[in-house]
mmCIF file of C-alpha atoms and ligand atoms in Angstrom:
data_model
loop_
_atom_site.group_PDB
_atom_site.id
_atom_site.type_symbol
_atom_site.label_atom_id
_atom_site.label_comp_id
_atom_site.label_asym_id
_atom_site.label_seq_id
_atom_site.Cartn_x
_atom_site.Cartn_y
_atom_site.Cartn_z
ATOM 1 C CA MET A 1 107.161 244.816 78.820
ATOM 2 C CA ALA A 2 104.118 243.220 76.988
ATOM 3 C CA GLN A 3 104.103 246.436 75.022
ATOM 4 C CA ILE A 4 107.084 245.077 72.791
ATOM 5 C CA ALA A 5 105.041 241.947 71.723
ATOM 6 C CA GLU A 6 102.470 244.155 71.012
ATOM 7 C CA ASN A 7 104.630 246.752 69.091
ATOM 8 C CA LEU A 8 106.039 243.877 66.988
ATOM 9 C CA LYS A 9 102.692 242.434 66.138
ATOM 10 C CA THR A 10 101.654 245.748 64.786
ATOM 11 C CA ILE A 11 104.626 246.389 62.727
ATOM 12 C CA LEU A 12 104.470 242.895 61.194
ATOM 13 C CA ASN A 13 100.968 243.657 60.253
ATOM 14 C CA LYS A 14 101.952 246.723 58.839
ATOM 15 C CA ILE A 15 104.580 245.406 56.768
ATOM 16 C CA ARG A 16 102.424 242.821 55.461
ATOM 17 C CA GLU A 17 99.841 245.506 54.397
ATOM 18 C CA ILE A 18 102.091 247.654 52.920
ATOM 19 C CA GLU A 19 103.709 244.497 50.728
ATOM 20 C CA LYS A 20 100.243 243.875 49.714
ATOM 21 C CA LYS A 21 99.473 247.660 48.641
ATOM 22 C CA ALA A 22 102.625 247.822 46.820
ATOM 23 C CA ASP A 23 101.722 244.708 44.969
ATOM 24 C CA ARG A 24 104.655 242.692 46.380
ATOM 25 C CA ALA A 25 104.587 239.089 47.187
ATOM 26 C CA GLU A 26 103.689 238.229 50.883
ATOM 27 C CA ASN A 27 106.743 237.858 53.368
ATOM 28 C CA THR A 28 109.288 239.177 51.171
ATOM 29 C CA VAL A 29 110.247 241.856 53.851
ATOM 30 C CA LYS A 30 112.400 240.787 56.771
ATOM 31 C CA LEU A 31 112.246 242.496 59.846
ATOM 32 C CA VAL A 32 115.380 243.168 61.783
ATOM 33 C CA ALA A 33 114.632 244.322 65.307
ATOM 34 C CA VAL A 34 117.064 246.857 66.360
ATOM 35 C CA SER A 35 117.736 246.501 70.015
ATOM 36 C CA LYS A 36 120.750 248.945 70.598
ATOM 37 C CA PHE A 37 120.703 250.762 73.891
ATOM 38 C CA HIS A 38 117.845 248.219 74.948
ATOM 39 C CA PRO A 39 118.788 245.570 77.589
ATOM 40 C CA ALA A 40 118.852 241.773 76.928
ATOM 41 C CA GLU A 41 115.427 241.476 78.907
ATOM 42 C CA ALA A 42 113.895 243.663 76.094
ATOM 43 C CA VAL A 43 115.381 241.207 73.304
ATOM 44 C CA ILE A 44 114.154 238.141 75.243
ATOM 45 C CA GLU A 45 110.709 239.448 75.484
ATOM 46 C CA ALA A 46 110.719 240.115 71.483
ATOM 47 C CA ALA A 47 112.314 236.696 71.259
ATOM 48 C CA SER A 48 109.391 235.150 73.390
ATOM 49 C CA ALA A 49 107.023 236.933 70.798
ATOM 50 C CA GLY A 50 108.674 235.030 68.034
ATOM 51 C CA GLN A 51 111.168 237.669 66.589
ATOM 52 C CA ASN A 52 114.378 235.963 65.918
ATOM 53 C CA LEU A 53 116.417 238.300 63.960
ATOM 54 C CA PHE A 54 118.055 241.457 65.538
ATOM 55 C CA GLY A 55 120.247 244.450 64.799
ATOM 56 C CA GLU A 56 122.799 246.102 66.721
ATOM 57 C CA ASN A 57 125.479 248.950 65.743
ATOM 58 C CA ARG A 58 127.846 248.739 68.504
ATOM 59 C CA VAL A 59 129.721 245.507 68.650
ATOM 60 C CA GLN A 60 130.708 245.768 72.389
ATOM 61 C CA GLU A 61 127.314 246.337 73.659
ATOM 62 C CA ALA A 62 125.983 243.613 71.065
ATOM 63 C CA ALA A 63 128.483 240.969 72.379
ATOM 64 C CA ALA A 64 127.842 241.711 75.850
ATOM 65 C CA LYS A 65 124.050 241.574 75.427
ATOM 66 C CA PHE A 66 123.877 238.449 72.967
ATOM 67 C CA ASP A 67 126.261 236.363 74.740
ATOM 68 C CA GLU A 68 124.158 236.716 77.762
ATOM 69 C CA ILE A 69 121.296 235.765 75.833
ATOM 70 C CA ARG A 70 122.745 232.978 74.005
ATOM 71 C CA ALA A 71 124.054 231.471 77.420
ATOM 72 C CA LYS A 72 120.538 231.092 78.663
ATOM 73 C CA GLY A 73 120.143 228.706 75.471
ATOM 74 C CA ILE A 74 117.929 231.271 73.452
ATOM 75 C CA ASN A 75 119.689 231.262 69.888
ATOM 76 C CA LEU A 76 118.964 234.595 67.866
ATOM 77 C CA ASP A 77 120.317 235.833 64.645
ATOM 78 C CA LEU A 78 122.138 239.113 64.641
ATOM 79 C CA HIS A 79 122.964 241.638 62.080
ATOM 80 C CA ILE A 80 125.684 244.254 62.765
ATOM 81 C CA ILE A 81 124.272 247.520 61.440
ATOM 82 C CA GLY A 82 126.623 250.140 62.512
ATOM 83 C CA SER A 83 130.063 251.398 61.187
ATOM 84 C CA LEU A 84 132.869 249.122 61.878
ATOM 85 C CA GLN A 85 136.207 249.870 63.201
ATOM 86 C CA ARG A 86 138.851 247.371 62.052
ATOM 87 C CA ASN A 87 139.607 246.212 65.478
ATOM 88 C CA LYS A 88 136.126 245.344 66.277
ATOM 89 C CA VAL A 89 135.795 242.923 63.216
ATOM 90 C CA LYS A 90 136.720 239.773 65.269
ATOM 91 C CA GLU A 91 133.986 240.222 67.727
ATOM 92 C CA ALA A 92 131.515 241.390 64.890
ATOM 93 C CA VAL A 93 132.405 238.169 62.886
ATOM 94 C CA ARG A 94 131.898 235.958 66.308
ATOM 95 C CA ILE A 95 128.620 237.139 67.177
ATOM 96 C CA ALA A 96 126.634 238.051 64.075
ATOM 97 C CA SER A 97 125.583 235.981 60.774
ATOM 98 C CA CYS A 98 125.829 239.329 58.573
ATOM 99 C CA ILE A 99 127.415 242.582 58.635
ATOM 100 C CA GLU A 100 125.303 245.049 56.926
ATOM 101 C CA SER A 101 127.473 248.043 57.117
ATOM 102 C CA VAL A 102 130.574 247.016 54.998
ATOM 103 C CA ASP A 103 131.831 250.503 53.393
ATOM 104 C CA ARG A 104 135.259 249.974 52.363
ATOM 105 C CA ILE A 105 137.564 247.035 50.938
ATOM 106 C CA GLU A 106 139.819 246.871 53.904
ATOM 107 C CA LEU A 107 136.822 245.803 56.079
ATOM 108 C CA LEU A 108 136.083 242.959 53.611
ATOM 109 C CA GLU A 109 140.052 241.919 53.936
ATOM 110 C CA GLU A 110 139.488 241.885 57.838
ATOM 111 C CA ILE A 111 136.325 240.221 57.863
ATOM 112 C CA GLU A 112 137.751 237.468 55.554
ATOM 113 C CA LYS A 113 140.673 237.202 57.725
ATOM 114 C CA GLN A 114 138.738 236.840 61.108
ATOM 115 C CA ALA A 115 136.006 234.600 59.473
ATOM 116 C CA ALA A 116 138.839 232.481 58.202
ATOM 117 C CA LYS A 117 140.363 231.807 61.835
ATOM 118 C CA ILE A 118 137.395 230.564 62.983
ATOM 119 C CA ASN A 119 136.249 228.883 59.802
ATOM 120 C CA LYS A 120 132.771 230.606 59.856
ATOM 121 C CA SER A 121 130.867 231.787 56.621
ATOM 122 C CA ILE A 122 129.660 235.442 56.827
ATOM 123 C CA GLU A 123 127.253 237.406 54.819
ATOM 124 C CA VAL A 124 127.718 241.043 54.047
ATOM 125 C CA LEU A 125 125.668 243.817 52.625
ATOM 126 C CA PHE A 126 127.597 247.037 50.939
ATOM 127 C CA GLU A 127 126.373 250.001 52.712
ATOM 128 C CA VAL A 128 126.046 252.958 50.090
ATOM 129 C CA HIS A 129 125.695 256.621 50.978
ATOM 130 C CA THR A 130 122.619 257.687 49.353
ATOM 131 C CA GLY A 131 121.434 260.536 51.536
ATOM 132 C CA GLU A 132 122.372 264.273 52.013
ATOM 133 C CA ASP A 133 123.467 264.256 55.478
ATOM 134 C CA SER A 134 124.577 260.720 56.557
ATOM 135 C CA LYS A 135 128.147 260.028 56.388
ATOM 136 C CA ALA A 136 128.193 256.399 56.295
ATOM 137 C CA GLY A 137 128.523 254.322 53.363
ATOM 138 C CA PHE A 138 130.494 253.734 50.059
ATOM 139 C CA THR A 139 130.327 257.489 48.434
ATOM 140 C CA SER A 140 132.206 256.413 45.253
ATOM 141 C CA GLU A 141 130.511 253.865 42.801
ATOM 142 C CA GLU A 142 134.203 252.905 41.648
ATOM 143 C CA ASP A 143 135.344 251.867 44.943
ATOM 144 C CA LEU A 144 132.144 249.993 45.367
ATOM 145 C CA THR A 145 132.796 248.009 41.963
ATOM 146 C CA LEU A 146 136.244 247.263 43.089
ATOM 147 C CA ALA A 147 134.917 245.645 46.275
ATOM 148 C CA ILE A 148 132.140 243.727 44.795
ATOM 149 C CA GLU A 149 134.645 242.736 41.968
ATOM 150 C CA ARG A 150 136.838 241.233 44.608
ATOM 151 C CA CYS A 151 133.949 239.322 45.936
ATOM 152 C CA ALA A 152 133.285 237.957 42.546
ATOM 153 C CA LYS A 153 136.727 236.892 41.836
ATOM 154 C CA GLY A 154 136.834 234.625 45.031
ATOM 155 C CA ASP A 155 139.008 236.883 46.907
ATOM 156 C CA PHE A 156 136.903 236.318 50.066
ATOM 157 C CA PRO A 157 135.763 232.411 50.300
ATOM 158 C CA HIS A 158 134.330 233.199 53.758
ATOM 159 C CA ILE A 159 132.176 236.029 52.636
ATOM 160 C CA THR A 160 128.836 235.851 50.946
ATOM 161 C CA PRO A 161 127.804 239.353 49.639
ATOM 162 C CA LYS A 162 123.796 239.329 49.683
ATOM 163 C CA GLY A 163 123.061 242.915 48.827
ATOM 164 C CA PHE A 164 122.905 246.509 49.655
ATOM 165 C CA MET A 165 122.113 248.671 52.717
ATOM 166 C CA THR A 166 121.343 252.436 53.158
ATOM 167 C CA MET A 167 120.298 254.988 55.524
ATOM 168 C CA ALA A 168 117.979 257.624 53.960
ATOM 169 C CA PRO A 169 118.556 261.364 54.960
ATOM 170 C CA PHE A 170 116.822 262.495 58.387
ATOM 171 C CA THR A 171 114.270 264.859 56.823
ATOM 172 C CA GLU A 172 110.549 265.505 56.651
ATOM 173 C CA ASP A 173 110.718 265.584 52.809
ATOM 174 C CA LYS A 174 109.518 262.134 51.875
ATOM 175 C CA GLU A 175 110.477 262.549 48.279
ATOM 176 C CA LEU A 176 114.149 263.051 49.282
ATOM 177 C CA VAL A 177 113.656 259.857 51.371
ATOM 178 C CA ARG A 178 112.171 257.985 48.563
ATOM 179 C CA LYS A 179 115.046 259.213 46.075
ATOM 180 C CA SER A 180 117.555 257.740 48.566
ATOM 181 C CA PHE A 181 115.852 254.258 48.406
ATOM 182 C CA VAL A 182 115.220 254.584 44.583
ATOM 183 C CA THR A 183 119.022 255.033 44.277
ATOM 184 C CA LEU A 184 119.919 252.015 46.300
ATOM 185 C CA ARG A 185 117.331 249.940 44.314
ATOM 186 C CA GLU A 186 118.773 250.993 40.990
ATOM 187 C CA LEU A 187 122.368 250.313 41.966
ATOM 188 C CA ARG A 188 121.281 246.759 43.048
ATOM 189 C CA GLU A 189 119.971 246.184 39.751
ATOM 190 C CA LYS A 190 122.814 247.452 37.953
ATOM 191 C CA PHE A 191 125.344 245.409 40.229
ATOM 192 C CA GLN A 192 123.348 242.549 39.822
ATOM 193 C CA LYS A 193 123.610 242.733 35.832
ATOM 194 C CA THR A 194 127.502 243.340 35.955
ATOM 195 C CA PHE A 195 127.933 240.507 38.633
ATOM 196 C CA PRO A 196 125.426 237.612 37.769
ATOM 197 C CA ALA A 197 127.468 235.136 39.683
ATOM 198 C CA LEU A 198 126.770 236.978 42.817
ATOM 199 C CA ASP A 199 123.083 236.661 44.555
ATOM 200 C CA LEU A 200 122.899 240.364 45.181
ATOM 201 C CA CYS A 201 119.163 240.157 46.497
ATOM 202 C CA GLU A 202 118.833 242.008 49.553
ATOM 203 C CA LEU A 203 118.018 245.827 49.971
ATOM 204 C CA SER A 204 118.417 246.840 53.571
ATOM 205 C CA MET A 205 116.300 250.096 53.782
ATOM 206 C CA GLY A 206 113.765 251.596 56.024
ATOM 207 C CA MET A 207 113.754 252.321 59.697
ATOM 208 C CA SER A 208 111.072 253.311 62.097
ATOM 209 C CA GLY A 209 109.922 256.588 60.562
ATOM 210 C CA ASP A 210 110.110 255.578 56.766
ATOM 211 C CA TYR A 211 109.658 251.795 56.273
ATOM 212 C CA ASP A 212 106.449 252.180 54.306
ATOM 213 C CA ILE A 213 108.317 254.218 51.870
ATOM 214 C CA ALA A 214 111.261 251.720 51.785
ATOM 215 C CA ILE A 215 108.992 248.944 51.049
ATOM 216 C CA GLU A 216 107.174 250.491 48.205
ATOM 217 C CA GLU A 217 110.619 251.020 46.798
ATOM 218 C CA GLY A 218 111.732 247.230 47.081
ATOM 219 C CA SER A 219 113.265 247.003 50.207
ATOM 220 C CA THR A 220 113.680 243.334 51.536
ATOM 221 C CA ILE A 221 114.912 244.057 54.963
ATOM 222 C CA VAL A 222 113.656 246.739 57.219
ATOM 223 C CA ARG A 223 115.417 247.749 60.507
ATOM 224 C CA ILE A 224 113.162 248.801 62.980
ATOM 225 C CA GLY A 225 114.117 250.035 66.711
ATOM 226 C CA THR A 226 111.953 252.930 68.165
ATOM 227 C CA ALA A 227 108.886 251.390 66.800
ATOM 228 C CA ILE A 228 109.301 248.207 68.740
ATOM 229 C CA PHE A 229 111.310 249.028 71.853
ATOM 230 C CA GLY A 230 110.579 252.723 72.222
ATOM 231 C CA GLU A 231 112.648 255.529 72.609
ATOM 232 C CA ARG A 232 116.335 254.826 73.159
ATOM 233 C CA VAL A 233 117.786 256.550 76.414
ATOM 234 C CA TYR A 234 121.632 257.320 75.636
HETATM 235 C C1 PLP B 1 119.448 252.818 65.059
HETATM 236 C C2 PLP B 1 119.370 252.257 63.631
HETATM 237 C C3 PLP B 1 118.125 251.780 63.196
HETATM 238 C C4 PLP B 1 116.680 251.802 63.526
HETATM 239 O O1 PLP B 1 116.472 253.288 64.004
HETATM 240 P P1 PLP B 1 114.869 253.456 64.501
HETATM 241 O O2 PLP B 1 114.708 254.695 63.943
HETATM 242 O O3 PLP B 1 114.869 253.429 65.802
HETATM 243 O O4 PLP B 1 113.903 252.319 63.960
HETATM 244 C C5 PLP B 1 118.208 251.371 61.770
HETATM 245 N N1 PLP B 1 119.288 251.175 61.066
HETATM 246 C C6 PLP B 1 120.541 251.767 61.715
HETATM 247 C C7 PLP B 1 121.659 251.663 60.696
HETATM 248 C C8 PLP B 1 120.650 252.186 62.926
HETATM 249 O O5 PLP B 1 121.717 252.636 63.312
#
């Protein structure tokens, strides 16, 4: 288990190194430790090593795990990063500070409804489909514009939009991966100009296999699982 602490240290050092090489300010990339399929003990091990931001993609698994951890008095920050069904939104809003995988307007409506019920303010990222083979995320810029417009109009008072998330295609072709990240960065710049009243500062992109390229292209949040916790056993 000491392996997790060691992996975390390695990853954080690498992140700082790539920031520097890419001429980016230090500590501008946040690390989400993706603990899906790993037990509460692994999360606690990472927390003991100083990591306090985690990511999970299945709400039920996350709720069981993080309720258990928080019941021990360990207070950790959690992002939901997986595609979300409407009937899971209530739990997601209860356990997370940010939902990174908002891919349709109806989800915003449900998040607002559930957040209002418990009077909680929650952050969201808009997941955008930028790769060839992943199916997740907004595919239409028109729909995405409508969603952000509704936020800018104040339709969702309990929701704070913070930026964008994407998954690059699973391929060895690094240029395709880079293209995906560039697409998200350019989209963010464009939407930030269109909606200056919103603070769309975050770019959540980069996983174990491609976070170096993501940071070079401006990522502010990397979501790393395997390189910290090891292979997942499904
Ligand atoms: C699982 C997952 C990750 C982490 O992937 P690794 O390759 O294990 O680092 C990142 N983002 C999302 C959306 C995921 O589902």
